Coordinates of C-alpha atoms in Angstrom, one line a residue:
X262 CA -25.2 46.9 0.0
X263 CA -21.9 46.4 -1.7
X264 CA -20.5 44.1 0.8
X265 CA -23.6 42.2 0.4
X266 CA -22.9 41.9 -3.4
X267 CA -19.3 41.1 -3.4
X268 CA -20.3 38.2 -1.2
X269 CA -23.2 37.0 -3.6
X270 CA -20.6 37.0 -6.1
X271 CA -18.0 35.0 -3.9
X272 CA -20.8 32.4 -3.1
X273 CA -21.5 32.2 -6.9
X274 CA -17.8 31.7 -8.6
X275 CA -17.5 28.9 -5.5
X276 CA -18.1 25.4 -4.4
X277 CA -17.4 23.8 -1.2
X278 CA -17.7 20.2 -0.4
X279 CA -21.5 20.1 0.2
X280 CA -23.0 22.3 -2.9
X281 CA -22.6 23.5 -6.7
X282 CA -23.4 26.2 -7.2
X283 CA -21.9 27.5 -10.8
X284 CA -22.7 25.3 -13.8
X285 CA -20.5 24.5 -16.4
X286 CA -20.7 22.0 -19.2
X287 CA -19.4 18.1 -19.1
X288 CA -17.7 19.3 -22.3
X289 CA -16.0 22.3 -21.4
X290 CA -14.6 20.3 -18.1
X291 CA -13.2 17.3 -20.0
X292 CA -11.1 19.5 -22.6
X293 CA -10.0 22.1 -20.2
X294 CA -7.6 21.5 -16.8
X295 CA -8.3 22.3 -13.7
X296 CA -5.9 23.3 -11.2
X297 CA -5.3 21.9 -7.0
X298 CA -3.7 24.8 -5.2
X299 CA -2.3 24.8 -1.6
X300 CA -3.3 27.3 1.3
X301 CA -1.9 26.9 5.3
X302 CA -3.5 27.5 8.2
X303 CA -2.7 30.8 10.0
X304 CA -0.6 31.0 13.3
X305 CA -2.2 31.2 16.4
X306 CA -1.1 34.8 17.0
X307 CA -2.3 35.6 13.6
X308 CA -5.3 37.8 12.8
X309 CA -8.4 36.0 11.1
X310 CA -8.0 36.1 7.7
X311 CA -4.1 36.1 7.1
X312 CA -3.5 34.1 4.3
X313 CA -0.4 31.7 4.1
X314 CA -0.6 30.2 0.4
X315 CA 1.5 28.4 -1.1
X316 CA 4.5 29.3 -3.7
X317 CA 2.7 28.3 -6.5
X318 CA -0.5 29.5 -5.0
X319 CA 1.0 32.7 -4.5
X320 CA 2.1 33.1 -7.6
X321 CA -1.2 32.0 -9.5
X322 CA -2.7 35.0 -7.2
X323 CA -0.2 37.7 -8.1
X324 CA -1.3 37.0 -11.4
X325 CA -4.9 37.3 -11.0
X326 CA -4.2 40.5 -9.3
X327 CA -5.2 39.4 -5.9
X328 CA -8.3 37.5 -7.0
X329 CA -8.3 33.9 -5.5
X330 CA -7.3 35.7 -2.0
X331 CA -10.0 37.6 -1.6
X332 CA -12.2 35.1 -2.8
X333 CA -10.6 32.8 -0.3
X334 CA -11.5 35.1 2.6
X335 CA -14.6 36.1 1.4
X336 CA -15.9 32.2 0.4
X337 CA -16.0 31.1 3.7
X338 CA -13.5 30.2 6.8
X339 CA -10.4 29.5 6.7
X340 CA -9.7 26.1 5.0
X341 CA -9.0 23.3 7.4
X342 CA -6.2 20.6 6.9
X343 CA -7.7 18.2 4.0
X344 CA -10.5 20.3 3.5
X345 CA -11.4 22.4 0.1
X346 CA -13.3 24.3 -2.1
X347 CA -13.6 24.8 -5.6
X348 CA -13.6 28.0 -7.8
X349 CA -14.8 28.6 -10.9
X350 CA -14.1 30.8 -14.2
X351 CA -11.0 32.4 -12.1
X352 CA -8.8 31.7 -15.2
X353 CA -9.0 30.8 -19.1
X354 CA -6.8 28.0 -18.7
X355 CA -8.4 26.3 -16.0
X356 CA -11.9 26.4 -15.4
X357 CA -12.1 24.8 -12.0
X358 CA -9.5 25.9 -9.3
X359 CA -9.6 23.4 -6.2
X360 CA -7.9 25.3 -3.4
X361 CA -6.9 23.0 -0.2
X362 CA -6.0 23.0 2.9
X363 CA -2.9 22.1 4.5
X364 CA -2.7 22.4 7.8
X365 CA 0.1 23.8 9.5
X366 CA 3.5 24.5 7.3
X367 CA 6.4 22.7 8.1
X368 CA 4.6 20.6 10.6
X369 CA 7.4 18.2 10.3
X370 CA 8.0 14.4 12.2
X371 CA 5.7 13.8 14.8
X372 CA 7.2 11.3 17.1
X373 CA 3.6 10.3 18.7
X374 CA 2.4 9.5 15.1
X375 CA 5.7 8.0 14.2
X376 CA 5.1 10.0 10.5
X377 CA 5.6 13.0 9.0
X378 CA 2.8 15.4 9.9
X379 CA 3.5 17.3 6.3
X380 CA 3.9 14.6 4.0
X381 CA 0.8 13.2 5.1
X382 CA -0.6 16.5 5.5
X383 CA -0.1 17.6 1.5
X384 CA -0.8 13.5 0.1
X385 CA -4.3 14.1 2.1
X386 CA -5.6 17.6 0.8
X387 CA -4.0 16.8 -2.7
X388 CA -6.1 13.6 -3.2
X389 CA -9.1 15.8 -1.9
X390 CA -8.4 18.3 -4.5
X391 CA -7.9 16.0 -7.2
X392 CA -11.1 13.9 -6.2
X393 CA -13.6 17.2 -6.5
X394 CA -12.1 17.6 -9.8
X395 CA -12.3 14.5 -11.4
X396 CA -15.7 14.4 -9.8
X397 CA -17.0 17.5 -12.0
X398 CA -15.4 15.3 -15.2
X399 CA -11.8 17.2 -15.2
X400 CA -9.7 15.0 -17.1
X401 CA -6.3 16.3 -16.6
X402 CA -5.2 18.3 -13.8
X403 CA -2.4 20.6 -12.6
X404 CA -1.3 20.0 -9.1
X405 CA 1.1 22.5 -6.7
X406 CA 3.3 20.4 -5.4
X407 CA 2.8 22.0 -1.7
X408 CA 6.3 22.3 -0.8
X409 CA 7.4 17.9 -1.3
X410 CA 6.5 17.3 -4.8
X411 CA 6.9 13.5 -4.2
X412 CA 3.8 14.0 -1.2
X413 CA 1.7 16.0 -4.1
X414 CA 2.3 13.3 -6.5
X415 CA 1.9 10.6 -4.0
X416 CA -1.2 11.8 -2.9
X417 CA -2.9 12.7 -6.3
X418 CA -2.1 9.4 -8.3
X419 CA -3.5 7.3 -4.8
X420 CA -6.2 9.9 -4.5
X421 CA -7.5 9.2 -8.1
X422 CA -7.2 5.2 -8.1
X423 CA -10.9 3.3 -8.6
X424 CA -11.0 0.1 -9.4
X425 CA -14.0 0.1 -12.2
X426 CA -12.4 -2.6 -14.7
X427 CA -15.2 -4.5 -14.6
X428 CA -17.9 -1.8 -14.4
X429 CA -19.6 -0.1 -18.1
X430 CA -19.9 3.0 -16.3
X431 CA -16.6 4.0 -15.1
X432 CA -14.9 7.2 -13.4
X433 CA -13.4 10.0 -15.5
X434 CA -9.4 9.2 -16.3
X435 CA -7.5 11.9 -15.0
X436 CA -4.0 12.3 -15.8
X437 CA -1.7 14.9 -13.5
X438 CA 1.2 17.2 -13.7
X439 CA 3.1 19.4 -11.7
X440 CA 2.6 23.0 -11.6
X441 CA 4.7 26.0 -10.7
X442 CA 7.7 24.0 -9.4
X443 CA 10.9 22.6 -10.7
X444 CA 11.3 19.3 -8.9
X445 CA 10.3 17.5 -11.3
X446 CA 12.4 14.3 -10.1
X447 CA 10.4 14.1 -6.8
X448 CA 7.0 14.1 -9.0
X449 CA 8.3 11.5 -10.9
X450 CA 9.4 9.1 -8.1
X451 CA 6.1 10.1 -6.2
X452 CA 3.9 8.6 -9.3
X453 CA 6.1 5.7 -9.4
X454 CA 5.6 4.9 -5.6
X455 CA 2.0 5.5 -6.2
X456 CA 1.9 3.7 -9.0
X457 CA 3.8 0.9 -7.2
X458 CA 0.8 0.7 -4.6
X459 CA -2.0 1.0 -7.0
X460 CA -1.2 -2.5 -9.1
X461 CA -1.0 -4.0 -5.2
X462 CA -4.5 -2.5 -4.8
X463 CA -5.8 -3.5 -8.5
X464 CA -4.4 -7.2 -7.7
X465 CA -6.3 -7.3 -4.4
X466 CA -9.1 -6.1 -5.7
X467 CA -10.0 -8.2 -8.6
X468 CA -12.4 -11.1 -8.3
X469 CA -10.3 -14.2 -7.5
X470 CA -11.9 -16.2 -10.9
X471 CA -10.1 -13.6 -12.7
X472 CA -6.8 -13.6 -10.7
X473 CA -5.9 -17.1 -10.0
X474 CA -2.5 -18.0 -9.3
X475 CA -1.5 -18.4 -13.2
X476 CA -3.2 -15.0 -13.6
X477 CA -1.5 -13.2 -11.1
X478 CA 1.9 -14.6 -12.2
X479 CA 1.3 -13.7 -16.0
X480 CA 0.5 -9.9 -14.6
X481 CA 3.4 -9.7 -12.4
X482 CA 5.7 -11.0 -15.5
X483 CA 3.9 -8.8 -17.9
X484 CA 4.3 -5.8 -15.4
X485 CA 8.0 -6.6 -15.6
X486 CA 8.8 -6.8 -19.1
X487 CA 10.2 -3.9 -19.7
X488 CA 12.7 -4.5 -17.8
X489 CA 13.8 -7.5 -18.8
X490 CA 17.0 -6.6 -18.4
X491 CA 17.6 -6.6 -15.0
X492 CA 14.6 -9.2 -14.2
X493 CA 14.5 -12.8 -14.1
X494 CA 11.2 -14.5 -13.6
X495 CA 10.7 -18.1 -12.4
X496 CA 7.0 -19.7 -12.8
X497 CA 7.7 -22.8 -11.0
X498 CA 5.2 -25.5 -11.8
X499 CA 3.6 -27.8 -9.2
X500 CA 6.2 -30.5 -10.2
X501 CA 9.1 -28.5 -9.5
X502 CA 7.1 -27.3 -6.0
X503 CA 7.2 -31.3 -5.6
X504 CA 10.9 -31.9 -6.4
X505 CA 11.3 -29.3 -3.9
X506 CA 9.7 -31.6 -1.2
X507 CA 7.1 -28.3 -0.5
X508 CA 4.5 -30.6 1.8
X509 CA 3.5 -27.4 3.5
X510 CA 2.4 -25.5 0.6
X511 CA 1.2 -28.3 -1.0
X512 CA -1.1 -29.7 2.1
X513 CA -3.1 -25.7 1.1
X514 CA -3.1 -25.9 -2.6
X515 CA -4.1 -29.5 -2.9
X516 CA -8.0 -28.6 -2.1
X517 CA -8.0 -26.3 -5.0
X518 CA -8.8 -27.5 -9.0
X519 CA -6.6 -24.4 -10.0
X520 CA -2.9 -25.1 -10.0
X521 CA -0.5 -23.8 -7.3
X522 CA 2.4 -21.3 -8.8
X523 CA 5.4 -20.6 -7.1
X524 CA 6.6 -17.0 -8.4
X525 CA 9.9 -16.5 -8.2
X526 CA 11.3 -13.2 -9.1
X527 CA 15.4 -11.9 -9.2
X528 CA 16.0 -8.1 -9.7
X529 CA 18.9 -7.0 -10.5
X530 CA 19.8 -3.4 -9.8
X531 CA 23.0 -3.2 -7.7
X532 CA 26.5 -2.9 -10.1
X533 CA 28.0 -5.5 -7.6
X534 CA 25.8 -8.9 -9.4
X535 CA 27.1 -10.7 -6.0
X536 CA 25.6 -8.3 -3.5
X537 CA 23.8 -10.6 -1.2
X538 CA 20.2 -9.3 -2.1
X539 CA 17.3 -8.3 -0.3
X540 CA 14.4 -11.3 0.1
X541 CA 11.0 -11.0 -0.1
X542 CA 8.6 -13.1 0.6
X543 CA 4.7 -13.0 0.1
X544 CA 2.1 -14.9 1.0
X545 CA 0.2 -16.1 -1.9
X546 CA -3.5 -17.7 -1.3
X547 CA -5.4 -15.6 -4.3
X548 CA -8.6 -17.3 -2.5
X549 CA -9.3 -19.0 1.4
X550 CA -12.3 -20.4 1.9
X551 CA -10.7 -21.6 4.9
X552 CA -10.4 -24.9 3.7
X553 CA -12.3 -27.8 5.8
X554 CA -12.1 -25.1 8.1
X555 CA -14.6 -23.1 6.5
X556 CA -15.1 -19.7 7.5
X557 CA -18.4 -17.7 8.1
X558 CA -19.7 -17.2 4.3
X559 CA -20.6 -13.0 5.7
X560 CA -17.2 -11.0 3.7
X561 CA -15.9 -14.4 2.5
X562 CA -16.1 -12.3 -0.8
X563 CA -12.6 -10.5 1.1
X564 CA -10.9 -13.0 1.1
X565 CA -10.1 -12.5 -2.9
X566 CA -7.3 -10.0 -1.1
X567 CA -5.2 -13.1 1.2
X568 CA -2.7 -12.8 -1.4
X569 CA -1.8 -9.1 -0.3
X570 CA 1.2 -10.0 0.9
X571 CA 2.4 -11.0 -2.4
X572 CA 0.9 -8.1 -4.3
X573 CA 2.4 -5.8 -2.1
X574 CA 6.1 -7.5 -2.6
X575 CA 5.6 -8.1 -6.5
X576 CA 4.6 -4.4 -6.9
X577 CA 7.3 -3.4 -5.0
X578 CA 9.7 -5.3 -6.5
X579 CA 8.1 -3.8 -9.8
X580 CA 8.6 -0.1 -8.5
X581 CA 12.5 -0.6 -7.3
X582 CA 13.1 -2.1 -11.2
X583 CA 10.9 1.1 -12.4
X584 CA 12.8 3.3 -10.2
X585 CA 16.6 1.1 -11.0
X586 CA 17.0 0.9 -7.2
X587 CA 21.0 0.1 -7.0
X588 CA 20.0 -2.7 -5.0
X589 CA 19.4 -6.8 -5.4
X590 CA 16.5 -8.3 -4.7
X591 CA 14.9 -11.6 -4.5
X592 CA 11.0 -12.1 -4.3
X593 CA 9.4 -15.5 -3.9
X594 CA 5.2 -15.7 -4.4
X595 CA 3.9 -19.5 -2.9
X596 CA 0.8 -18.5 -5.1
X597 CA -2.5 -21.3 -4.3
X598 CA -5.9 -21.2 -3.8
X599 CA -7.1 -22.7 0.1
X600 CA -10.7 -24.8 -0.8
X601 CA -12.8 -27.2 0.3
X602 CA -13.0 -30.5 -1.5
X603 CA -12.5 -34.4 -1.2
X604 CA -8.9 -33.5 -1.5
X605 CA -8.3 -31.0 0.8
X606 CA -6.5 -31.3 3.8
X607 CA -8.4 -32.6 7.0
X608 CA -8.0 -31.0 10.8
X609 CA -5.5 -33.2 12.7
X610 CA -3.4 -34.1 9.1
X611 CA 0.4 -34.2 9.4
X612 CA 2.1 -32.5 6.8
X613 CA 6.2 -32.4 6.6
X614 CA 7.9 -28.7 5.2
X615 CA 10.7 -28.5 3.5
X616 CA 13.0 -28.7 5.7
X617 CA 11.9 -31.5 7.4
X618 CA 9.9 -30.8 10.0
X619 CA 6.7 -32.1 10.5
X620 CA 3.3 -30.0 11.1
X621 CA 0.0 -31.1 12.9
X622 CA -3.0 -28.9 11.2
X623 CA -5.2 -28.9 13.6
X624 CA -7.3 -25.7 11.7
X625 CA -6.7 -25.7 7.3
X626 CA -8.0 -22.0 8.2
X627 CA -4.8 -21.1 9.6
X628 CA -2.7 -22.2 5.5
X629 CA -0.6 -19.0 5.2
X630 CA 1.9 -19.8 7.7
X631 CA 2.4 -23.0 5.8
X632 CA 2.7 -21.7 2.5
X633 CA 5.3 -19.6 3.9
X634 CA 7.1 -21.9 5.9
X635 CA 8.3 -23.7 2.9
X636 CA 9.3 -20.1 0.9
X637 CA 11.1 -19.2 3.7
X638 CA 13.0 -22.1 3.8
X639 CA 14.1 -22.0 0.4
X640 CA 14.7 -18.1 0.6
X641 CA 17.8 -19.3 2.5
X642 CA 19.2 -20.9 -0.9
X643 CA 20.1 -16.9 -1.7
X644 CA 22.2 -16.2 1.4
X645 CA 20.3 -13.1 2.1
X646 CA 21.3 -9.5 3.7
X647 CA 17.1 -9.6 5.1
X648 CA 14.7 -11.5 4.8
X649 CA 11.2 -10.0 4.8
X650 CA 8.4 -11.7 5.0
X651 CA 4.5 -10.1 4.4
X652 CA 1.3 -11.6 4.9
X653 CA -2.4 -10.9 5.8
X654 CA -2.0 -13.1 8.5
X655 CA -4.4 -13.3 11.2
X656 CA -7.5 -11.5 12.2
X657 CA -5.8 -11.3 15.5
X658 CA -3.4 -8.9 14.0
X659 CA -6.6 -6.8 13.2
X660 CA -7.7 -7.0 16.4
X661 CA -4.6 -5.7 17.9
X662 CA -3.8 -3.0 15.7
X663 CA -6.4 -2.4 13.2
X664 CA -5.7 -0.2 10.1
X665 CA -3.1 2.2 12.1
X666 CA -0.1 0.3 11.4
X667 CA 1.4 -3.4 10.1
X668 CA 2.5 -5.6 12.7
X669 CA 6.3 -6.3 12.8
X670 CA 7.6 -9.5 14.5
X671 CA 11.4 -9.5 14.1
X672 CA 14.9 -11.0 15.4
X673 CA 16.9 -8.1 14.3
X674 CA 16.7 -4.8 15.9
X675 CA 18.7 -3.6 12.9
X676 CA 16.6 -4.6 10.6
X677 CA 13.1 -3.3 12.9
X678 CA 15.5 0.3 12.9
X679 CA 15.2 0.2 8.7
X680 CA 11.8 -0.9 8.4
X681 CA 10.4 2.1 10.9
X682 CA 12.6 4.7 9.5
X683 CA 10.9 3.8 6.2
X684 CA 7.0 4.0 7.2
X685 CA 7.9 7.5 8.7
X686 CA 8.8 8.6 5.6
X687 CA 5.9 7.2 3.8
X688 CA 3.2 7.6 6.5
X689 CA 2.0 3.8 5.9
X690 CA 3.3 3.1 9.8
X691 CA 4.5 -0.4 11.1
X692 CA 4.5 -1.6 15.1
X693 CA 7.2 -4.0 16.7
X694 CA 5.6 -6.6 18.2
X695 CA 6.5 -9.2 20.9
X696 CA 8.6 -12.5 19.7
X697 CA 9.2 -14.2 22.7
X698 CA 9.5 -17.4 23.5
X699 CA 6.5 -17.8 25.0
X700 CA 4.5 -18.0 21.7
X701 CA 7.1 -20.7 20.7
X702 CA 6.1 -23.1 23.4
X703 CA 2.6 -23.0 22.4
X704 CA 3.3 -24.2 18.6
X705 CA 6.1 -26.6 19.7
X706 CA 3.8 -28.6 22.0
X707 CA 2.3 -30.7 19.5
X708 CA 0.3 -34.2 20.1
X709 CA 1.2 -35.1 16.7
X710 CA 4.4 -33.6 15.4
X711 CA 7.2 -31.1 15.6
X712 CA 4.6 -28.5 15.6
X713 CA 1.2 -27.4 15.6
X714 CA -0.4 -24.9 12.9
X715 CA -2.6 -23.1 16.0
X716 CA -1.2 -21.9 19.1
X717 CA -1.7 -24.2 22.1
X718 CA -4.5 -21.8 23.6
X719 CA -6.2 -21.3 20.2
X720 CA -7.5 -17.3 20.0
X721 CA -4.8 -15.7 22.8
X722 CA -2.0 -14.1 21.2
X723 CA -3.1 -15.4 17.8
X724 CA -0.9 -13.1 15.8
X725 CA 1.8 -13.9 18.0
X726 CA 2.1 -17.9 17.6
X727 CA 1.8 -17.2 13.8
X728 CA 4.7 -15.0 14.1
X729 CA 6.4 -17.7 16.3
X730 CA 6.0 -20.5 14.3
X731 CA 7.4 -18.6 11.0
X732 CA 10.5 -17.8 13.2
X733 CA 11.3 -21.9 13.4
X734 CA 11.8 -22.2 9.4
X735 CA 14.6 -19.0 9.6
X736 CA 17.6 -19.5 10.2
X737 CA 18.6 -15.9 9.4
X738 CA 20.2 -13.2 11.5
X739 CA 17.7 -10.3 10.1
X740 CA 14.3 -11.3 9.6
X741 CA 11.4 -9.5 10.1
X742 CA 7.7 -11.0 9.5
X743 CA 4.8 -8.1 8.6
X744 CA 1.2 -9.7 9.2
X745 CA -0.7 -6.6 7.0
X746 CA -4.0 -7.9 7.8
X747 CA -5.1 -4.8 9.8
X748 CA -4.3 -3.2 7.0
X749 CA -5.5 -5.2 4.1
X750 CA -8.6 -2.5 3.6
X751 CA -10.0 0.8 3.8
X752 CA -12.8 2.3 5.2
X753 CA -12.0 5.7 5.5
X754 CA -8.7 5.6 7.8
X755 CA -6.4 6.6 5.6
X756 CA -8.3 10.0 3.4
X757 CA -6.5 9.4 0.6
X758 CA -7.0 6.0 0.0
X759 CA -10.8 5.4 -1.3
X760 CA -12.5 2.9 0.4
X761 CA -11.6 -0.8 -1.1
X762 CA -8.4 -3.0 -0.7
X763 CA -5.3 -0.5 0.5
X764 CA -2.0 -2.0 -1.4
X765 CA -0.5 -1.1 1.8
X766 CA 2.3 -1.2 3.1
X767 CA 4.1 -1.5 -0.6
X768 CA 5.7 2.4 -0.4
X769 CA 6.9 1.2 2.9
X770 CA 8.8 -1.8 1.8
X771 CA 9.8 0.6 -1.7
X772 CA 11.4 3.2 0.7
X773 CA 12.8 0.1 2.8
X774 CA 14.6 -1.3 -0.1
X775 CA 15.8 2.3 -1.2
X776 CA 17.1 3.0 1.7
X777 CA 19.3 -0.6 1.8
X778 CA 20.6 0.4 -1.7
X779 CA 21.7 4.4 -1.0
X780 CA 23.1 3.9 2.6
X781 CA 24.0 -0.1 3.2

């Protein structure tokens, strides 16, 4: 009969993912903080019920005089990696506790998933911790930084983004701090890389009649502003995209009644002002239609996201200036909208790019390659260390890879070594792919001109002709091209991204560019 009470009370002072059962008011939640503690899962050779909490965990316990464990073992099994459960009244500071699981401790690199089983381990149950708070209306939260506060950080600021601007009802604001750990620096570089991703994902996200390419300049520049002193920000009209003889990027834009912008962005941060600097380049289109081309009108509504590629380097570029990377970089944006219209560009046009060479589009669906043809081109004007270019380019990329990694086409094993060091760290992965001269030959033979827009054999290897006909505007030693448009949304792949546009892989290329600035 005792047993049999202490468990009524367990079930009552708990909630797992799939009930509430305690009730307290919307008021009490929003003035009072909850709490995200972290628990690891026992060793094989372990009994059932050995706990393995956390430092911080451990320490909130000892001071409860044993409490939340027993509750723990009593509430249920043991808590699986990303899963959790809530407890409630356990302290007077925090009326919610969310307890989560991590899975196994130091877990470490896994060379099969080419990422680090615990970073991605503690950013997963974190954002599940903070979600089941700010679903009960917890406005501010305390968060155990599991070990990497950077993860915990990571993971809670990602975990907690929804894009609601537009909505009247919108989700609780919950603001976060560490708790019961003194890294304080690797919190505060975690919310700054989360940060970093979340204006990528609020750019991608927002209806393309509110960002345009004059909008998404002006937010990019405001974002900026305070540091003005080690940015420089270029608006280029569409005149000076003419002086520049830019007949690619122009050919795309010239469809649209909103004006084409080319964003041009210089940061600053190394002490050596003539460090060749690190160039990135974005593709811009903040809507395709698909031109003449039109595509199926079924998730057209998407398409407001085919500038990812520049909201992923603009907010990365923005998070290396919050962050005062010691490093330069140079970021260009070829920002256009891709429409239909008397103007547009017609199938079997020849266009001529910057540098001269001339372009047969046979399909006005396939524009981002020629908005970027002409960046690239005038990307060399900086004599770059890298060039890295980033673009939701081709459903074909999506079709190889899906939402498991970026595609990276690149003539610089160097360079590929940098890039994939980088995603392990952050756990937003990229693949090498193929850049062989076979792809060349099929967007060299032409009818028309130097080159064709489509590979020769249309849909077979699709995102591999892109990939080869950016590589004939470089002239570069270390250039790698990253065709995001696997990754351009979420479903539910990655748990701590809600479902919605991904800002991926902008922690990737913020880890990239950090690691060009500390080790060369």
């Amino acid at each position: 009969m005792t047993m049999f009470l202490v468990r009524t009370a367990a079930r009552t002072a708990v909630r797992t993912n799939s009930c509430r059962s305690f009730c307290v008011s919307h008021t009490q939640l929003s003035d009072r903080k909850g709490l995200v503690l972290g628990v690891f899962e026992k060793k094989e050779e372990e009994d059932e019920g050995t706990l393995h909490l956390t430092e911080a965990a451990a320490g909130f316990d000892k001071s409860l005089s044993g409490k939340l464990s027993e509750l723990l073992k009593l509430s249920g099994p043991a808590l699986k990696n990303g899963k959790s459960r809530v407890f409630y009244g356990l302290h007077k500071d925090f009326p919610c506790v969310a307890v989560v699981g991590l899975g196994k401790n130091n877990a470490g690199v896994c060379r099969t998933e080419n990422w680090d089983t615990s970073k991605e381990n503690i950013r997963q149950a974190v954002s599940a911790g903070c979600r089941l708070l700010q679903d009960l209306e917890v406005s501010h939260v305390e968060v155990d930084s599991c070990g990497d506060a950077q993860s915990a950080a990571e993971g809670a600021v990602l975990g907690l983004f929804h894009y609601d601007q537009l909505k009247s009802k919108k989700k609780t604001k919950v603001t976060t701090q560490l708790h019961g750990s003194a890294d304080v620096v690797g919190w505060e570089k975690g919310i700054v890389y989360a940060e970093g991703q979340n204006l990528a994902r609020l750019l991608m996200e927002a209806p393309a009649n509110h960002i345009t390419p004059t909008a998404f300049a002006k937010t990019i520049e405001e974002k900026l502003a305070p540091h003005a002193d080690r940015v420089t920000i270029h608006k280029r009209p569409q005149a000076w995209i003419e002086e520049q003889q830019m007949g690619a990027f122009l050919s795309v834009s010239k469809g649209s009644e909103e004006p084409p912008v080319f964003l041009e962005l210089h940061y600053n941060g190394s002490p050596d002002s003539k460090q060749p600097p690190l160039l990135l380049v974005g593709k811009g289109i903040t809507f395709d239609s698909g031109g003449i081309s039109l595509k199926p009108s079924a998730s057209m509504d998407a398409m407001r996201a085919d500038m990812g590629g520049a909201a992923t380097v603009c907010a990365s570029i923005v998070t290396a200036a919050s962050l005062k990377l010691p490093v330069n970089i140079v970021g260009l944006a070829p920002l256009c909208e891709n429409m239909p219209s008397g103007k547009a560009t017609k199938p079997g046009d020849v266009v001529k790019a910057k540098n001269g060479k001339t372009i047969q589009v046979d399909n006005t669906d396939a524009e981002g390659r020629l908005i970027l043809a002409d960046a690239l081109c005038y990307g060399h004007v900086f004599n770059p260390r890298a060039i890295v270019n980033v673009a939701t380019l081709t459903g074909a990329m999506d079709v190889a890879l899906g939402s498991a990694a970026a595609g990276v086409f690149t003539n610089s094993d160097w360079l590929w070594e940098q890039l994939h060091r980088a995603s392990v760290v952050t756990g937003d992965r990229v693949w090498r792919m193929p850049l062989f001269q076979h792809y060349t030959k099929q967007v060299t033979d032409s009818q028309l001109a130097d080159l064709n827009n489509i590979g020769k054999y249309s849909r077979s290897g699709g995102a591999c002709t892109a990939a080869a006909f950016l590589r004939e505007f470089v002239k570069a030693p270390h250039w790698a091209h990253l065709d995001i448009a696997g990754v351009m949304s979420n479903k539910d792949e990655v748990p701590y991204l809600r479902k919605g546009m991904s800002g991926r892989p902008t922690r990737t290329l913020v880890e990239f560019a950090a690691g060009l600035a500390h080790n060369g």
